[in-house]
CSV table of C-alpha atoms in Angstrom, one decimal:
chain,number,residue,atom,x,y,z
T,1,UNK,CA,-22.1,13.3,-14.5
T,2,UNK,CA,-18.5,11.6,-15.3
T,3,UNK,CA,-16.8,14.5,-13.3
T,4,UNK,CA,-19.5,14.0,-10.4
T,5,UNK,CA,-18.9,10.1,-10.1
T,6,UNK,CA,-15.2,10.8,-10.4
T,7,UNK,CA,-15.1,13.0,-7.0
T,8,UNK,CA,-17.6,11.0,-4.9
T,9,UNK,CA,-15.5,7.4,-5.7
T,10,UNK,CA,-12.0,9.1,-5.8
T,11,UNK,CA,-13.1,11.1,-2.0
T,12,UNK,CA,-14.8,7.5,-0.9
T,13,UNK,CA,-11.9,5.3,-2.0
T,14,UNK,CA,-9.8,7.9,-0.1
T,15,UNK,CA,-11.4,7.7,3.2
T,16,UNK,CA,-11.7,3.9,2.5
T,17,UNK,CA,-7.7,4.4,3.0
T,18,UNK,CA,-7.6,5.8,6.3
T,19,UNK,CA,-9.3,2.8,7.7
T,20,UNK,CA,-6.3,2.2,10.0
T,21,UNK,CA,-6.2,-1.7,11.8
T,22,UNK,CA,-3.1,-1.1,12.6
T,23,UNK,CA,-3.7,2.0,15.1
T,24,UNK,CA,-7.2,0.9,16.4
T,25,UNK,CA,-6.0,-2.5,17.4
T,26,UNK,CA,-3.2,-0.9,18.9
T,27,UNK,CA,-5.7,1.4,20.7
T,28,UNK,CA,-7.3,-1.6,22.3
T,29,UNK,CA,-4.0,-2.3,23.4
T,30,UNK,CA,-3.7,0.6,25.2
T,31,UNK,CA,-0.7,0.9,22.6
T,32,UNK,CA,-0.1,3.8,20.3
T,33,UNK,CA,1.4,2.5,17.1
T,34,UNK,CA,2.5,5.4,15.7
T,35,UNK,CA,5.1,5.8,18.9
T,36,UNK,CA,6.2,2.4,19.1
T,37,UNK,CA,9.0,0.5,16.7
T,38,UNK,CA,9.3,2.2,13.7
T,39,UNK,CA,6.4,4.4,14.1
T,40,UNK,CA,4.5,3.1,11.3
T,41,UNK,CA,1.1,2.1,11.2
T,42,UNK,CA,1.5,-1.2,8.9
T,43,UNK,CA,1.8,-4.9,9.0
T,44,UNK,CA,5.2,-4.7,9.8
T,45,UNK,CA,5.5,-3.1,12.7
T,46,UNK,CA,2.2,-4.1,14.0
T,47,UNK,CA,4.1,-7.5,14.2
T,48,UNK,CA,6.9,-6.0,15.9
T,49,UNK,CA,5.0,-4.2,18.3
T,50,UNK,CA,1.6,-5.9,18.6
T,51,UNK,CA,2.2,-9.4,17.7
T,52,UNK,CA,1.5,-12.0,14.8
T,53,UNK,CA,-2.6,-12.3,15.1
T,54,UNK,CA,-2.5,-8.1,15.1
T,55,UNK,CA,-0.3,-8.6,12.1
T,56,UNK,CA,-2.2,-10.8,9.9
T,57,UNK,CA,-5.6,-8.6,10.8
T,58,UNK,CA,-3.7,-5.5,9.3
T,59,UNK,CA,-2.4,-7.1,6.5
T,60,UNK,CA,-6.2,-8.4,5.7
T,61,UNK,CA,-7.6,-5.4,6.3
T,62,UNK,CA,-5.3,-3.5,4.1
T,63,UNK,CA,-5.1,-5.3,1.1
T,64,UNK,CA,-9.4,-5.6,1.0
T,65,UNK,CA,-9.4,-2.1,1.7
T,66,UNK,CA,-7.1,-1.7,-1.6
T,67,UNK,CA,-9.2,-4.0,-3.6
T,68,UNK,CA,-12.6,-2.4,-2.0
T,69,UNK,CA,-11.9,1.1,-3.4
T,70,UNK,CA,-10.9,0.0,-6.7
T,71,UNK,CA,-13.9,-2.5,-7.1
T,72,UNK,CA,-16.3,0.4,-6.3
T,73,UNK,CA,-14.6,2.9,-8.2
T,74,UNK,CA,-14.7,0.5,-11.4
T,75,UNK,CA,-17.9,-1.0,-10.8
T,76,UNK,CA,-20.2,2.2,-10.3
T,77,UNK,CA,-18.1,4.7,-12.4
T,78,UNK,CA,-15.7,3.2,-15.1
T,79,UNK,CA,-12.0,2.0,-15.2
T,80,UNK,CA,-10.4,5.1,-15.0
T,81,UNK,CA,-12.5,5.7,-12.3
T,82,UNK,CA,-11.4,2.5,-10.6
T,83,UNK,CA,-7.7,3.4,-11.4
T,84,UNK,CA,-7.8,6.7,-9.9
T,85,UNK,CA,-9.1,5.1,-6.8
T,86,UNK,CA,-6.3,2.6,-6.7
T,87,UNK,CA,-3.9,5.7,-6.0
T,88,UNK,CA,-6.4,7.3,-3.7
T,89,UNK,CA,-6.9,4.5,-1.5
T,90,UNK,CA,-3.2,4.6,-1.4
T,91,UNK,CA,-2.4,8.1,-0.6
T,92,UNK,CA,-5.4,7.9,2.3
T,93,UNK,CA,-3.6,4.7,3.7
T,94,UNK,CA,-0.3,6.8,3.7
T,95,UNK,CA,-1.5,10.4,4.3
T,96,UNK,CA,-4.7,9.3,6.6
T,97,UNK,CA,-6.5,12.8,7.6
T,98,UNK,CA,-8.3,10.7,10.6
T,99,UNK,CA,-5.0,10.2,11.8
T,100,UNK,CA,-3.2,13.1,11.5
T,101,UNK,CA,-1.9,12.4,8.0
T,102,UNK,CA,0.2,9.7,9.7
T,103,UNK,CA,0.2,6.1,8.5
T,104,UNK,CA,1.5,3.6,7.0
T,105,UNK,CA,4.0,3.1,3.7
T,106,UNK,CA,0.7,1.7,1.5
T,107,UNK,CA,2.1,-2.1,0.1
T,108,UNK,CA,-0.5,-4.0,0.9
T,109,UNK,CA,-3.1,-1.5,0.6
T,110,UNK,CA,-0.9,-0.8,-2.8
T,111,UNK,CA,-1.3,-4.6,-3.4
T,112,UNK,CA,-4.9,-4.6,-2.6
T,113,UNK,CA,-6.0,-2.3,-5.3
T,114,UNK,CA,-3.7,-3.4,-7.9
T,115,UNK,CA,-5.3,-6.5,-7.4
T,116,UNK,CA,-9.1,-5.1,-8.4
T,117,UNK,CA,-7.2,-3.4,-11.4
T,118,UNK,CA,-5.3,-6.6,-13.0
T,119,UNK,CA,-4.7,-9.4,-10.7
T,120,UNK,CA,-2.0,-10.7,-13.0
T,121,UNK,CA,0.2,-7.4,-12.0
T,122,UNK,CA,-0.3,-8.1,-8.5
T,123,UNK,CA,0.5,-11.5,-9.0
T,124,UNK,CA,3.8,-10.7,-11.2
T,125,UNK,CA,4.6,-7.6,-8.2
T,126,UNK,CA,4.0,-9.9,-5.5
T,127,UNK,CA,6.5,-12.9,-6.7
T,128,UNK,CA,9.0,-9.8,-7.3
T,129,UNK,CA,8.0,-8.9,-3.4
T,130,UNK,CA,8.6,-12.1,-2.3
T,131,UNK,CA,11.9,-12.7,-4.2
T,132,UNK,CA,13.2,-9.6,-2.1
T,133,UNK,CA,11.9,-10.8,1.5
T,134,UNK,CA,12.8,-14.6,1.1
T,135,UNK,CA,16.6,-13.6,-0.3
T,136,UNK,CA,17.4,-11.3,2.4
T,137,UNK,CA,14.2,-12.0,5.5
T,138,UNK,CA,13.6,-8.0,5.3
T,139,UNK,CA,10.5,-6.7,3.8
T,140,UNK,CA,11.8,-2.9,3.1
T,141,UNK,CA,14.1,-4.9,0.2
T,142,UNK,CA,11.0,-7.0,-0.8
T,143,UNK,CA,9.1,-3.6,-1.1
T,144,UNK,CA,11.9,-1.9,-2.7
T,145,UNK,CA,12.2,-4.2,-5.1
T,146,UNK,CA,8.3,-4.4,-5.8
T,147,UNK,CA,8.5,-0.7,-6.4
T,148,UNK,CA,11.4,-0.5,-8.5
T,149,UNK,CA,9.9,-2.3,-11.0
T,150,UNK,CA,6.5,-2.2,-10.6
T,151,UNK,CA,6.6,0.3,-13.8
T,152,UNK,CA,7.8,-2.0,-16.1
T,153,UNK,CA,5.1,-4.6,-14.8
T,154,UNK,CA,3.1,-2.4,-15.7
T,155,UNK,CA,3.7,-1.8,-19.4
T,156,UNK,CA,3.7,-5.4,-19.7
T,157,UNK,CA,0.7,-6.5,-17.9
T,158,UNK,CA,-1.3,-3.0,-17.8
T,159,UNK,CA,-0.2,-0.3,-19.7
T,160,UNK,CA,-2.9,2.1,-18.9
T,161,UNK,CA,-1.4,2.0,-15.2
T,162,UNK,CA,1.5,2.7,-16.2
T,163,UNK,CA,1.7,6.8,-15.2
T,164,UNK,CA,-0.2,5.9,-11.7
T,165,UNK,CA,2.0,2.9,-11.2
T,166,UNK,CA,5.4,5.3,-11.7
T,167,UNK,CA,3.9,7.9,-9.1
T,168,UNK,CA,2.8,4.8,-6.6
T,169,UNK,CA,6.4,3.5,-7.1
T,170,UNK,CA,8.0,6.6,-6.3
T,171,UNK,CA,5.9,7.4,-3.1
T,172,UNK,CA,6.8,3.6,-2.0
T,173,UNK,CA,10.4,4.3,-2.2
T,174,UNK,CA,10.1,8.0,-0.7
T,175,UNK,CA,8.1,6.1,2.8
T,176,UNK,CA,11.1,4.1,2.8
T,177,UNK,CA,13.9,6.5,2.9
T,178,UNK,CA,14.2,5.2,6.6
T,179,UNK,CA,14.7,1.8,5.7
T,180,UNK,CA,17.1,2.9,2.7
T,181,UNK,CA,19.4,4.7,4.9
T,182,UNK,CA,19.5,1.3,7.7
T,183,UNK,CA,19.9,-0.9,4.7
T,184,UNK,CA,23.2,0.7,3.9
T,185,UNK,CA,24.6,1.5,7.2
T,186,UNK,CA,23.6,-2.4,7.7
T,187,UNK,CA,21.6,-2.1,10.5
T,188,UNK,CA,17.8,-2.9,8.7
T,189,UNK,CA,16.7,-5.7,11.5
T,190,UNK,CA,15.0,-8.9,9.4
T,191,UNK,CA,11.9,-10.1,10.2
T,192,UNK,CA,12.6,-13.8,10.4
């Protein structure tokens, strides 16, 4: 019965994931996100390319996705369950099979669930986040940063994360290999 709740809230929390704001509102745009600024379908570029209302509607709808998943997973299976779908919700945010495995790099759907799973780690990640975007007005640092040491936040605020939180981190920094290679050619735009 374990093994049974563990597929149907892991597969849920994954679909939960490829609810994509970001490329429906840009649908009723007659805009296709995924071809316009950077190509990816997150808060970020949906304030590049669709403006700040669109923005703030993604970022919303991401992070309560996150949390969503995560609360399900925990509240009508267990808290491995609910851990498990933190990553899922995650990897169907990123790699959305509605969408052609196309989406977006996963903070604040990241930051949604690790809310649900200790809001004090979310809390600690996001002032580490926020250190990174107010020091240099460009979110890939601020998320680079998060990610970086979002494993050591985690053996400090919740070690039995710890193992998902490393492969999370890793993924983050892979989705912003782009961003990486801008930063150090010195050509990453800011956003304010």
């Amino acid at each position: 019965m374990v093994v049974v709740k563990f597929v149907i809230w892991v597969t849920l929390a994954y679909f939960i994931g490829n609810i994509s704001p970001s490329i429906l509102l840009g649908k009723a745009a007659g805009v296709d996100i995924k071809k316009e600024g950077s190509g990816n379908a997150g808060t970020t570029n949906a304030l590049r390319v669709l403006g700040k209302k669109a923005a703030v509607i993604t970022l919303v709808i991401d992070i309560g996705k996150g949390a969503l998943a995560v609360f399900l997973g925990t509240h009508f299976g267990d808290e491995i369950i609910g851990m498990a779908c933190a990553l899922a919700v995650f990897c169907g945010h990123i790699w959305p099979c509605l969408y052609g495995f196309k989406g977006g790099k996963g903070v604040a759907t990241a930051f949604g669930a690790i809310l649900a799973v200790n809001w004090v780690l979310a809390l600690a990640t996001l002032l580490i986040v926020g250190i990174g975007l107010t020091g240099t007005r460009r979110m890939s640092v601020g998320s680079l940063l998060g990610a970086v040491t979002f494993p050591i936040s985690c053996r400090f605020f919740e070690p039995d994360f710890f193992y998902i939180g490393i492969i999370m981190a890793v993924i983050v920094i892979i989705k912003h290999s782009a961003n990486i290679k801008r930063l150090i050619k010195g050509e990453e735009p800011k956003m304010f």
